[in-house]
């Protein structure tokens, strides 16, 4: 596997971007096949990108296993396979650029702090995933920030969404099937652009890399629709090209549940070992996504 960290000259591309936290399942087969098909329709290159910024959950052995499973399906990257863990310098530069615009702040809150805050506001503890951060640390004084950083308190970096939108002005983004939307951060709030242990977050890395790789059509599952306003805003702040989005249906099991590694959904590897052909796996994946559309 060859890996590089530079630009590819921005030939138009589509991409499939797995996180190597386990073996791929039917949902991934559908998503990767979908990207490759759109690439074919658009005359764009099909790229595979490894999203391994989560050091705790990503495991090197899954990178090779994921690439092997994709190759078995006939899906091979038509360019270098980038690993996000090797691109921290580039993400740091993007963070500096954002910082220069005065739209970032350190957030010292722990997950437990955020959960407590939501409970205090009358939310149920299990709701905290869908809840928006209150912006508590946005109100810290410069002195308090310096003190806490000086003391070595761990912090994430958040984007001040209100200030960022004031700078960018009104923005829209377009999905080929869902339509055109105004960028609205009410569901995301001041999202994280760098986690406590790394100089990036999913939102920042995906935005920087899609632009650097010349991705003209962002294909991915519709579970990520709610993240797209964050990416559109970051593109505006960083002066990046704006792609069109193409969020596809999710593959579901017999009970209509999304497939997930943690729910024990069969892996592509299990299917291969059971003697299924790549073609039948791709067809089953498509039927299970399309089946949901018909319901
Ligand atoms: N790495 C993400 C995932 O595995 C995909 C992100 C994206 O396609 O934007 O869910």
PDB file of C-alpha atoms and ligand atoms in Angstrom:
ATOM      1  CA  UNK A   1       0.000   0.000   0.000  1.00  0.00           C
ATOM      2  CA  UNK A   2       1.478   3.359  -0.910  1.00  0.00           C
ATOM      3  CA  UNK A   3       0.683   6.372   1.158  1.00  0.00           C
ATOM      4  CA  UNK A   4       1.330  10.023   0.523  1.00  0.00           C
ATOM      5  CA  UNK A   5       0.509  13.239   2.227  1.00  0.00           C
ATOM      6  CA  UNK A   6       0.606  15.765  -0.608  1.00  0.00           C
ATOM      7  CA  UNK A   7      -2.005  16.842  -3.115  1.00  0.00           C
ATOM      8  CA  UNK A   8      -2.969  14.717  -6.094  1.00  0.00           C
ATOM      9  CA  UNK A   9      -3.231  17.627  -8.494  1.00  0.00           C
ATOM     10  CA  UNK A  10      -6.976  17.831  -7.979  1.00  0.00           C
ATOM     11  CA  UNK A  11      -8.113  15.603 -10.821  1.00  0.00           C
ATOM     12  CA  UNK A  12     -11.859  15.178 -10.067  1.00  0.00           C
ATOM     13  CA  UNK A  13     -12.423  12.378  -7.608  1.00  0.00           C
ATOM     14  CA  UNK A  14     -14.971  10.524  -5.537  1.00  0.00           C
ATOM     15  CA  UNK A  15     -13.953   8.652  -2.417  1.00  0.00           C
ATOM     16  CA  UNK A  16     -14.797   5.918   0.035  1.00  0.00           C
ATOM     17  CA  UNK A  17     -13.368   6.704   3.457  1.00  0.00           C
ATOM     18  CA  UNK A  18     -13.536   3.846   5.980  1.00  0.00           C
ATOM     19  CA  UNK A  19     -12.443   4.158   9.598  1.00  0.00           C
ATOM     20  CA  UNK A  20     -10.317   1.075  10.328  1.00  0.00           C
ATOM     21  CA  UNK A  21     -12.049   0.111  13.558  1.00  0.00           C
ATOM     22  CA  UNK A  22     -13.231  -3.311  12.431  1.00  0.00           C
ATOM     23  CA  UNK A  23     -14.015  -5.445   9.406  1.00  0.00           C
ATOM     24  CA  UNK A  24     -16.263  -4.018   6.707  1.00  0.00           C
ATOM     25  CA  UNK A  25     -19.899  -5.145   6.383  1.00  0.00           C
ATOM     26  CA  UNK A  26     -22.635  -4.906   3.733  1.00  0.00           C
ATOM     27  CA  UNK A  27     -23.205  -1.210   4.478  1.00  0.00           C
ATOM     28  CA  UNK A  28     -19.611  -0.460   3.578  1.00  0.00           C
ATOM     29  CA  UNK A  29     -19.848  -2.590   0.428  1.00  0.00           C
ATOM     30  CA  UNK A  30     -22.858  -0.556  -0.672  1.00  0.00           C
ATOM     31  CA  UNK A  31     -21.228   2.781   0.140  1.00  0.00           C
ATOM     32  CA  UNK A  32     -17.968   1.909  -1.609  1.00  0.00           C
ATOM     33  CA  UNK A  33     -19.793   0.494  -4.646  1.00  0.00           C
ATOM     34  CA  UNK A  34     -21.986   3.600  -4.742  1.00  0.00           C
ATOM     35  CA  UNK A  35     -18.946   5.911  -4.748  1.00  0.00           C
ATOM     36  CA  UNK A  36     -17.236   3.905  -7.493  1.00  0.00           C
ATOM     37  CA  UNK A  37     -20.397   3.951  -9.604  1.00  0.00           C
ATOM     38  CA  UNK A  38     -20.813   7.719  -9.231  1.00  0.00           C
ATOM     39  CA  UNK A  39     -17.142   8.099 -10.118  1.00  0.00           C
ATOM     40  CA  UNK A  40     -17.782   6.148 -13.308  1.00  0.00           C
ATOM     41  CA  UNK A  41     -20.826   8.295 -14.164  1.00  0.00           C
ATOM     42  CA  UNK A  42     -18.905  11.522 -13.569  1.00  0.00           C
ATOM     43  CA  UNK A  43     -15.602  10.462 -15.115  1.00  0.00           C
ATOM     44  CA  UNK A  44     -13.991  10.980 -11.687  1.00  0.00           C
ATOM     45  CA  UNK A  45     -11.303   8.832 -10.055  1.00  0.00           C
ATOM     46  CA  UNK A  46     -12.333   6.484  -7.263  1.00  0.00           C
ATOM     47  CA  UNK A  47     -10.137   6.991  -4.190  1.00  0.00           C
ATOM     48  CA  UNK A  48      -9.963   5.095  -0.916  1.00  0.00           C
ATOM     49  CA  UNK A  49      -8.985   7.136   2.127  1.00  0.00           C
ATOM     50  CA  UNK A  50      -8.269   5.687   5.556  1.00  0.00           C
ATOM     51  CA  UNK A  51      -9.821   7.782   8.331  1.00  0.00           C
ATOM     52  CA  UNK A  52      -7.688   6.739  11.269  1.00  0.00           C
ATOM     53  CA  UNK A  53      -7.506   9.874  13.418  1.00  0.00           C
ATOM     54  CA  UNK A  54      -9.115   8.078  16.356  1.00  0.00           C
ATOM     55  CA  UNK A  55      -6.020   6.540  17.901  1.00  0.00           C
ATOM     56  CA  UNK A  56      -7.985   4.652  20.496  1.00  0.00           C
ATOM     57  CA  UNK A  57     -10.291   2.879  18.072  1.00  0.00           C
ATOM     58  CA  UNK A  58      -8.314   2.557  14.818  1.00  0.00           C
ATOM     59  CA  UNK A  59      -6.206  -0.554  14.450  1.00  0.00           C
ATOM     60  CA  UNK A  60      -3.486  -0.967  11.790  1.00  0.00           C
ATOM     61  CA  UNK A  61      -4.469  -4.554  10.992  1.00  0.00           C
ATOM     62  CA  UNK A  62      -7.911  -3.384   9.883  1.00  0.00           C
ATOM     63  CA  UNK A  63      -6.397  -1.079   7.260  1.00  0.00           C
ATOM     64  CA  UNK A  64      -5.011  -4.039   5.322  1.00  0.00           C
ATOM     65  CA  UNK A  65      -8.107  -6.115   5.961  1.00  0.00           C
ATOM     66  CA  UNK A  66     -10.414  -3.292   4.771  1.00  0.00           C
ATOM     67  CA  UNK A  67      -8.340  -2.746   1.609  1.00  0.00           C
ATOM     68  CA  UNK A  68      -8.286  -6.474   0.953  1.00  0.00           C
ATOM     69  CA  UNK A  69     -12.070  -6.751   1.302  1.00  0.00           C
ATOM     70  CA  UNK A  70     -12.554  -3.816  -1.070  1.00  0.00           C
ATOM     71  CA  UNK A  71     -10.152  -5.347  -3.593  1.00  0.00           C
ATOM     72  CA  UNK A  72     -12.151  -8.593  -3.375  1.00  0.00           C
ATOM     73  CA  UNK A  73     -15.203  -6.542  -4.392  1.00  0.00           C
ATOM     74  CA  UNK A  74     -13.178  -5.172  -7.319  1.00  0.00           C
ATOM     75  CA  UNK A  75     -12.808  -1.743  -5.691  1.00  0.00           C
ATOM     76  CA  UNK A  76      -9.241  -0.497  -5.822  1.00  0.00           C
ATOM     77  CA  UNK A  77      -8.113   3.092  -5.252  1.00  0.00           C
ATOM     78  CA  UNK A  78      -7.243   4.905  -8.474  1.00  0.00           C
ATOM     79  CA  UNK A  79      -4.674   7.007  -6.630  1.00  0.00           C
ATOM     80  CA  UNK A  80      -2.608   6.943  -3.453  1.00  0.00           C
ATOM     81  CA  UNK A  81      -4.390   5.645  -0.360  1.00  0.00           C
ATOM     82  CA  UNK A  82      -4.142   8.492   2.119  1.00  0.00           C
ATOM     83  CA  UNK A  83      -4.058   7.823   5.847  1.00  0.00           C
ATOM     84  CA  UNK A  84      -5.351  10.715   7.880  1.00  0.00           C
ATOM     85  CA  UNK A  85      -3.024   9.867  10.769  1.00  0.00           C
ATOM     86  CA  UNK A  86      -0.140  10.903   8.488  1.00  0.00           C
ATOM     87  CA  UNK A  87      -1.644  14.316   7.696  1.00  0.00           C
ATOM     88  CA  UNK A  88      -1.639  16.015  11.085  1.00  0.00           C
ATOM     89  CA  UNK A  89       0.700  18.774   9.851  1.00  0.00           C
ATOM     90  CA  UNK A  90      -1.844  19.778   7.220  1.00  0.00           C
ATOM     91  CA  UNK A  91      -4.720  19.764   9.730  1.00  0.00           C
ATOM     92  CA  UNK A  92      -2.640  21.871  12.100  1.00  0.00           C
ATOM     93  CA  UNK A  93      -2.127  24.444   9.336  1.00  0.00           C
ATOM     94  CA  UNK A  94      -5.882  24.577   8.741  1.00  0.00           C
ATOM     95  CA  UNK A  95      -6.429  25.067  12.484  1.00  0.00           C
ATOM     96  CA  UNK A  96      -3.932  27.936  12.496  1.00  0.00           C
ATOM     97  CA  UNK A  97      -5.757  29.562   9.633  1.00  0.00           C
ATOM     98  CA  UNK A  98      -9.051  29.291  11.514  1.00  0.00           C
ATOM     99  CA  UNK A  99      -7.417  30.571  14.662  1.00  0.00           C
ATOM    100  CA  UNK A 100      -6.153  33.596  12.730  1.00  0.00           C
ATOM    101  CA  UNK A 101      -9.800  34.403  11.989  1.00  0.00           C
ATOM    102  CA  UNK A 102     -10.636  34.446  15.691  1.00  0.00           C
ATOM    103  CA  UNK A 103     -13.264  31.714  15.449  1.00  0.00           C
ATOM    104  CA  UNK A 104     -11.735  29.069  17.754  1.00  0.00           C
ATOM    105  CA  UNK A 105     -11.721  28.585  21.501  1.00  0.00           C
ATOM    106  CA  UNK A 106     -10.368  25.954  23.871  1.00  0.00           C
ATOM    107  CA  UNK A 107     -12.976  23.832  25.630  1.00  0.00           C
ATOM    108  CA  UNK A 108     -11.954  22.188  28.878  1.00  0.00           C
ATOM    109  CA  UNK A 109     -15.268  20.422  29.489  1.00  0.00           C
ATOM    110  CA  UNK A 110     -15.236  16.674  29.943  1.00  0.00           C
ATOM    111  CA  UNK A 111     -17.987  14.424  28.642  1.00  0.00           C
ATOM    112  CA  UNK A 112     -19.230  14.149  32.215  1.00  0.00           C
ATOM    113  CA  UNK A 113     -19.397  17.974  32.498  1.00  0.00           C
ATOM    114  CA  UNK A 114     -21.431  18.182  29.320  1.00  0.00           C
ATOM    115  CA  UNK A 115     -23.750  15.401  30.483  1.00  0.00           C
ATOM    116  CA  UNK A 116     -24.318  17.104  33.826  1.00  0.00           C
ATOM    117  CA  UNK A 117     -25.091  20.388  32.109  1.00  0.00           C
ATOM    118  CA  UNK A 118     -27.709  18.763  29.882  1.00  0.00           C
ATOM    119  CA  UNK A 119     -29.309  17.055  32.862  1.00  0.00           C
ATOM    120  CA  UNK A 120     -29.385  20.374  34.707  1.00  0.00           C
ATOM    121  CA  UNK A 121     -31.223  21.894  31.755  1.00  0.00           C
ATOM    122  CA  UNK A 122     -33.837  19.142  32.066  1.00  0.00           C
ATOM    123  CA  UNK A 123     -32.555  16.798  29.337  1.00  0.00           C
ATOM    124  CA  UNK A 124     -32.373  13.037  29.854  1.00  0.00           C
ATOM    125  CA  UNK A 125     -28.804  11.743  30.240  1.00  0.00           C
ATOM    126  CA  UNK A 126     -29.145   9.476  27.222  1.00  0.00           C
ATOM    127  CA  UNK A 127     -30.050  12.507  25.128  1.00  0.00           C
ATOM    128  CA  UNK A 128     -26.621  14.017  25.423  1.00  0.00           C
ATOM    129  CA  UNK A 129     -25.481  12.655  22.063  1.00  0.00           C
ATOM    130  CA  UNK A 130     -28.057  14.696  20.199  1.00  0.00           C
ATOM    131  CA  UNK A 131     -27.603  17.747  22.385  1.00  0.00           C
ATOM    132  CA  UNK A 132     -25.695  20.799  21.423  1.00  0.00           C
ATOM    133  CA  UNK A 133     -22.833  22.036  23.573  1.00  0.00           C
ATOM    134  CA  UNK A 134     -23.914  25.113  25.540  1.00  0.00           C
ATOM    135  CA  UNK A 135     -20.824  27.124  24.636  1.00  0.00           C
ATOM    136  CA  UNK A 136     -19.809  27.340  28.307  1.00  0.00           C
ATOM    137  CA  UNK A 137     -16.063  27.626  27.597  1.00  0.00           C
ATOM    138  CA  UNK A 138     -16.708  30.277  24.939  1.00  0.00           C
ATOM    139  CA  UNK A 139     -17.330  32.627  27.857  1.00  0.00           C
ATOM    140  CA  UNK A 140     -14.023  32.057  29.645  1.00  0.00           C
ATOM    141  CA  UNK A 141     -11.792  35.105  29.841  1.00  0.00           C
ATOM    142  CA  UNK A 142      -8.418  35.159  28.081  1.00  0.00           C
ATOM    143  CA  UNK A 143      -6.805  34.981  31.519  1.00  0.00           C
ATOM    144  CA  UNK A 144      -8.776  31.913  32.599  1.00  0.00           C
ATOM    145  CA  UNK A 145      -7.868  30.208  29.335  1.00  0.00           C
ATOM    146  CA  UNK A 146      -4.177  30.935  29.799  1.00  0.00           C
ATOM    147  CA  UNK A 147      -4.277  29.753  33.414  1.00  0.00           C
ATOM    148  CA  UNK A 148      -5.912  26.473  32.558  1.00  0.00           C
ATOM    149  CA  UNK A 149      -3.681  25.804  29.575  1.00  0.00           C
ATOM    150  CA  UNK A 150      -0.673  26.697  31.735  1.00  0.00           C
ATOM    151  CA  UNK A 151      -1.867  24.243  34.395  1.00  0.00           C
ATOM    152  CA  UNK A 152      -1.920  21.509  31.763  1.00  0.00           C
ATOM    153  CA  UNK A 153      -5.703  20.994  31.734  1.00  0.00           C
ATOM    154  CA  UNK A 154      -6.593  18.999  28.614  1.00  0.00           C
ATOM    155  CA  UNK A 155      -8.760  20.831  26.106  1.00  0.00           C
ATOM    156  CA  UNK A 156     -10.487  20.325  22.787  1.00  0.00           C
ATOM    157  CA  UNK A 157     -10.805  23.189  20.299  1.00  0.00           C
ATOM    158  CA  UNK A 158     -14.274  24.272  19.237  1.00  0.00           C
ATOM    159  CA  UNK A 159     -15.453  26.536  16.451  1.00  0.00           C
ATOM    160  CA  UNK A 160     -17.507  29.501  17.597  1.00  0.00           C
ATOM    161  CA  UNK A 161     -20.334  28.832  15.149  1.00  0.00           C
ATOM    162  CA  UNK A 162     -22.069  32.194  15.541  1.00  0.00           C
ATOM    163  CA  UNK A 163     -18.923  34.180  14.939  1.00  0.00           C
ATOM    164  CA  UNK A 164     -17.899  31.929  12.041  1.00  0.00           C
ATOM    165  CA  UNK A 165     -21.255  32.380  10.318  1.00  0.00           C
ATOM    166  CA  UNK A 166     -21.031  36.132  10.828  1.00  0.00           C
ATOM    167  CA  UNK A 167     -17.713  36.028   8.997  1.00  0.00           C
ATOM    168  CA  UNK A 168     -18.804  33.707   6.187  1.00  0.00           C
ATOM    169  CA  UNK A 169     -22.230  35.258   5.641  1.00  0.00           C
ATOM    170  CA  UNK A 170     -25.195  33.057   4.626  1.00  0.00           C
ATOM    171  CA  UNK A 171     -24.200  29.762   3.030  1.00  0.00           C
ATOM    172  CA  UNK A 172     -26.024  26.942   1.281  1.00  0.00           C
ATOM    173  CA  UNK A 173     -25.136  23.397   0.382  1.00  0.00           C
ATOM    174  CA  UNK A 174     -26.689  21.015  -2.112  1.00  0.00           C
ATOM    175  CA  UNK A 175     -27.354  17.303  -1.983  1.00  0.00           C
ATOM    176  CA  UNK A 176     -28.320  15.665  -5.271  1.00  0.00           C
ATOM    177  CA  UNK A 177     -31.366  13.922  -3.815  1.00  0.00           C
ATOM    178  CA  UNK A 178     -32.215  15.896  -0.687  1.00  0.00           C
ATOM    179  CA  UNK A 179     -32.039  19.383  -2.210  1.00  0.00           C
ATOM    180  CA  UNK A 180     -30.433  22.685  -1.255  1.00  0.00           C
ATOM    181  CA  UNK A 181     -30.198  23.798   2.383  1.00  0.00           C
ATOM    182  CA  UNK A 182     -29.133  26.942   4.187  1.00  0.00           C
ATOM    183  CA  UNK A 183     -26.247  26.288   6.573  1.00  0.00           C
ATOM    184  CA  UNK A 184     -27.760  26.183  10.021  1.00  0.00           C
ATOM    185  CA  UNK A 185     -25.755  25.110  13.055  1.00  0.00           C
ATOM    186  CA  UNK A 186     -28.702  24.642  15.403  1.00  0.00           C
ATOM    187  CA  UNK A 187     -28.193  20.862  15.457  1.00  0.00           C
ATOM    188  CA  UNK A 188     -24.399  21.046  15.720  1.00  0.00           C
ATOM    189  CA  UNK A 189     -23.623  24.088  17.834  1.00  0.00           C
ATOM    190  CA  UNK A 190     -19.986  24.969  18.452  1.00  0.00           C
ATOM    191  CA  UNK A 191     -18.569  21.748  17.007  1.00  0.00           C
ATOM    192  CA  UNK A 192     -15.129  20.345  17.799  1.00  0.00           C
ATOM    193  CA  UNK A 193     -12.365  20.991  15.251  1.00  0.00           C
ATOM    194  CA  UNK A 194      -9.553  19.435  17.301  1.00  0.00           C
ATOM    195  CA  UNK A 195      -9.974  16.751  19.930  1.00  0.00           C
ATOM    196  CA  UNK A 196      -8.110  16.664  23.192  1.00  0.00           C
ATOM    197  CA  UNK A 197      -5.555  14.168  21.892  1.00  0.00           C
ATOM    198  CA  UNK A 198      -5.180  15.214  18.242  1.00  0.00           C
ATOM    199  CA  UNK A 199      -4.913  18.422  16.194  1.00  0.00           C
ATOM    200  CA  UNK A 200      -8.050  17.601  14.208  1.00  0.00           C
ATOM    201  CA  UNK A 201     -11.563  16.158  14.350  1.00  0.00           C
ATOM    202  CA  UNK A 202     -13.656  14.217  11.848  1.00  0.00           C
ATOM    203  CA  UNK A 203     -15.213  17.475  10.586  1.00  0.00           C
ATOM    204  CA  UNK A 204     -11.925  19.240   9.955  1.00  0.00           C
ATOM    205  CA  UNK A 205     -10.009  16.271   8.505  1.00  0.00           C
ATOM    206  CA  UNK A 206     -12.778  15.254   6.109  1.00  0.00           C
ATOM    207  CA  UNK A 207     -13.210  18.818   4.844  1.00  0.00           C
ATOM    208  CA  UNK A 208      -9.504  19.454   4.325  1.00  0.00           C
ATOM    209  CA  UNK A 209      -8.929  16.091   2.651  1.00  0.00           C
ATOM    210  CA  UNK A 210     -11.940  16.168   0.345  1.00  0.00           C
ATOM    211  CA  UNK A 211     -10.686  19.487  -1.022  1.00  0.00           C
ATOM    212  CA  UNK A 212      -7.039  18.353  -1.207  1.00  0.00           C
ATOM    213  CA  UNK A 213      -8.054  15.243  -3.130  1.00  0.00           C
ATOM    214  CA  UNK A 214     -10.286  17.068  -5.598  1.00  0.00           C
ATOM    215  CA  UNK A 215     -13.477  15.342  -4.412  1.00  0.00           C
ATOM    216  CA  UNK A 216     -16.263  16.802  -6.538  1.00  0.00           C
ATOM    217  CA  UNK A 217     -19.074  14.601  -5.228  1.00  0.00           C
ATOM    218  CA  UNK A 218     -19.124  13.553  -1.578  1.00  0.00           C
ATOM    219  CA  UNK A 219     -20.908  10.215  -1.402  1.00  0.00           C
ATOM    220  CA  UNK A 220     -21.661   8.789   2.042  1.00  0.00           C
ATOM    221  CA  UNK A 221     -24.511   7.442   4.144  1.00  0.00           C
ATOM    222  CA  UNK A 222     -27.425   9.677   5.051  1.00  0.00           C
ATOM    223  CA  UNK A 223     -26.517   9.300   8.738  1.00  0.00           C
ATOM    224  CA  UNK A 224     -23.932  12.006   8.002  1.00  0.00           C
ATOM    225  CA  UNK A 225     -26.410  14.516   6.508  1.00  0.00           C
ATOM    226  CA  UNK A 226     -26.413  16.430   9.790  1.00  0.00           C
ATOM    227  CA  UNK A 227     -22.611  16.894   9.650  1.00  0.00           C
ATOM    228  CA  UNK A 228     -22.591  18.579   6.252  1.00  0.00           C
ATOM    229  CA  UNK A 229     -23.362  22.151   7.447  1.00  0.00           C
ATOM    230  CA  UNK A 230     -20.152  21.983   9.507  1.00  0.00           C
ATOM    231  CA  UNK A 231     -18.166  20.984   6.427  1.00  0.00           C
ATOM    232  CA  UNK A 232     -19.718  23.685   4.271  1.00  0.00           C
ATOM    233  CA  UNK A 233     -18.876  26.310   6.875  1.00  0.00           C
ATOM    234  CA  UNK A 234     -15.276  25.097   7.187  1.00  0.00           C
ATOM    235  CA  UNK A 235     -14.916  25.213   3.388  1.00  0.00           C
ATOM    236  CA  UNK A 236     -16.012  28.841   3.400  1.00  0.00           C
ATOM    237  CA  UNK A 237     -13.602  29.791   6.198  1.00  0.00           C
ATOM    238  CA  UNK A 238     -10.691  27.926   4.628  1.00  0.00           C
ATOM    239  CA  UNK A 239     -11.407  29.087   1.069  1.00  0.00           C
ATOM    240  CA  UNK A 240     -11.861  25.535  -0.261  1.00  0.00           C
ATOM    241  CA  UNK A 241     -13.747  24.322  -3.328  1.00  0.00           C
ATOM    242  CA  UNK A 242     -17.331  23.298  -2.634  1.00  0.00           C
ATOM    243  CA  UNK A 243     -18.417  19.830  -3.796  1.00  0.00           C
ATOM    244  CA  UNK A 244     -21.932  18.510  -4.297  1.00  0.00           C
ATOM    245  CA  UNK A 245     -23.102  16.002  -1.694  1.00  0.00           C
ATOM    246  CA  UNK A 246     -24.762  12.697  -2.430  1.00  0.00           C
ATOM    247  CA  UNK A 247     -25.982  11.100   0.804  1.00  0.00           C
ATOM    248  CA  UNK A 248     -27.246   7.613   0.105  1.00  0.00           C
ATOM    249  CA  UNK A 249     -29.648   5.306   1.921  1.00  0.00           C
ATOM    250  CA  UNK A 250     -28.314   3.085   4.655  1.00  0.00           C
ATOM    251  CA  UNK A 251     -28.298  -0.676   4.362  1.00  0.00           C
ATOM    252  CA  UNK A 252     -30.543  -2.283   6.974  1.00  0.00           C
ATOM    253  CA  UNK A 253     -30.951  -5.808   8.377  1.00  0.00           C
ATOM    254  CA  UNK A 254     -34.124  -7.929   8.341  1.00  0.00           C
ATOM    255  CA  UNK A 255     -35.480  -5.988  11.319  1.00  0.00           C
ATOM    256  CA  UNK A 256     -34.885  -2.670   9.605  1.00  0.00           C
ATOM    257  CA  UNK A 257     -31.920  -1.870  11.845  1.00  0.00           C
ATOM    258  CA  UNK A 258     -28.778  -0.207  10.535  1.00  0.00           C
ATOM    259  CA  UNK A 259     -25.849  -2.552  10.235  1.00  0.00           C
ATOM    260  CA  UNK A 260     -23.089  -1.986  12.742  1.00  0.00           C
ATOM    261  CA  UNK A 261     -19.925  -3.746  13.722  1.00  0.00           C
ATOM    262  CA  UNK A 262     -21.004  -3.644  17.348  1.00  0.00           C
ATOM    263  CA  UNK A 263     -24.356  -5.330  16.575  1.00  0.00           C
ATOM    264  CA  UNK A 264     -22.493  -8.276  15.109  1.00  0.00           C
ATOM    265  CA  UNK A 265     -23.584  -7.685  11.494  1.00  0.00           C
ATOM    266  CA  UNK A 266     -21.850 -10.267   9.273  1.00  0.00           C
ATOM    267  CA  UNK A 267     -18.632  -8.967   7.777  1.00  0.00           C
ATOM    268  CA  UNK A 268     -17.711  -9.107   4.102  1.00  0.00           C
ATOM    269  CA  UNK A 269     -15.049 -11.576   5.196  1.00  0.00           C
ATOM    270  CA  UNK A 270     -17.695 -13.897   6.688  1.00  0.00           C
ATOM    271  CA  UNK A 271     -19.592 -13.707   3.404  1.00  0.00           C
ATOM    272  CA  UNK A 272     -16.527 -14.430   1.325  1.00  0.00           C
ATOM    273  CA  UNK A 273     -15.691 -17.410   3.552  1.00  0.00           C
ATOM    274  CA  UNK A 274     -19.266 -18.655   3.182  1.00  0.00           C
ATOM    275  CA  UNK A 275     -18.613 -18.844  -0.572  1.00  0.00           C
ATOM    276  CA  UNK A 276     -20.615 -15.808  -1.739  1.00  0.00           C
ATOM    277  CA  UNK A 277     -19.369 -14.030  -4.853  1.00  0.00           C
ATOM    278  CA  UNK A 278     -18.438 -10.323  -4.814  1.00  0.00           C
ATOM    279  CA  UNK A 279     -21.230  -9.676  -7.310  1.00  0.00           C
ATOM    280  CA  UNK A 280     -23.878 -11.265  -5.091  1.00  0.00           C
ATOM    281  CA  UNK A 281     -22.618  -9.315  -2.074  1.00  0.00           C
ATOM    282  CA  UNK A 282     -22.872  -6.013  -3.970  1.00  0.00           C
ATOM    283  CA  UNK A 283     -26.350  -6.946  -5.225  1.00  0.00           C
ATOM    284  CA  UNK A 284     -27.550  -7.918  -1.736  1.00  0.00           C
ATOM    285  CA  UNK A 285     -26.190  -4.648  -0.330  1.00  0.00           C
ATOM    286  CA  UNK A 286     -27.970  -2.594  -3.001  1.00  0.00           C
ATOM    287  CA  UNK A 287     -31.233  -4.521  -2.541  1.00  0.00           C
ATOM    288  CA  UNK A 288     -31.184  -3.859   1.211  1.00  0.00           C
ATOM    289  CA  UNK A 289     -30.675  -0.127   0.718  1.00  0.00           C
ATOM    290  CA  UNK A 290     -33.198   0.115  -2.085  1.00  0.00           C
ATOM    291  CA  UNK A 291     -35.611  -2.061  -0.096  1.00  0.00           C
ATOM    292  CA  UNK A 292     -35.744   0.627   2.517  1.00  0.00           C
ATOM    293  CA  UNK A 293     -36.528   3.277  -0.082  1.00  0.00           C
ATOM    294  CA  UNK A 294     -39.579   1.283  -1.138  1.00  0.00           C
ATOM    295  CA  UNK A 295     -41.000   1.114   2.411  1.00  0.00           C
TER     296      UNK A 295
HETATM  297  N1  LIG B   1     -14.959   7.697   8.035  1.00  0.00           N
HETATM  298  C1  LIG B   1     -16.365   7.888   8.055  1.00  0.00           C
HETATM  299  C2  LIG B   1     -17.051   6.593   8.428  1.00  0.00           C
HETATM  300  O1  LIG B   1     -16.447   5.534   8.362  1.00  0.00           O
HETATM  301  C3  LIG B   1     -16.908   8.333   6.702  1.00  0.00           C
HETATM  302  C4  LIG B   1     -16.884   9.787   6.611  1.00  0.00           C
HETATM  303  C5  LIG B   1     -17.375  10.382   5.313  1.00  0.00           C
HETATM  304  O2  LIG B   1     -17.587   9.656   4.331  1.00  0.00           O
HETATM  305  O3  LIG B   1     -17.488  11.596   5.289  1.00  0.00           O
HETATM  306  O4  LIG B   1     -18.203   6.651   8.805  1.00  0.00           O
END
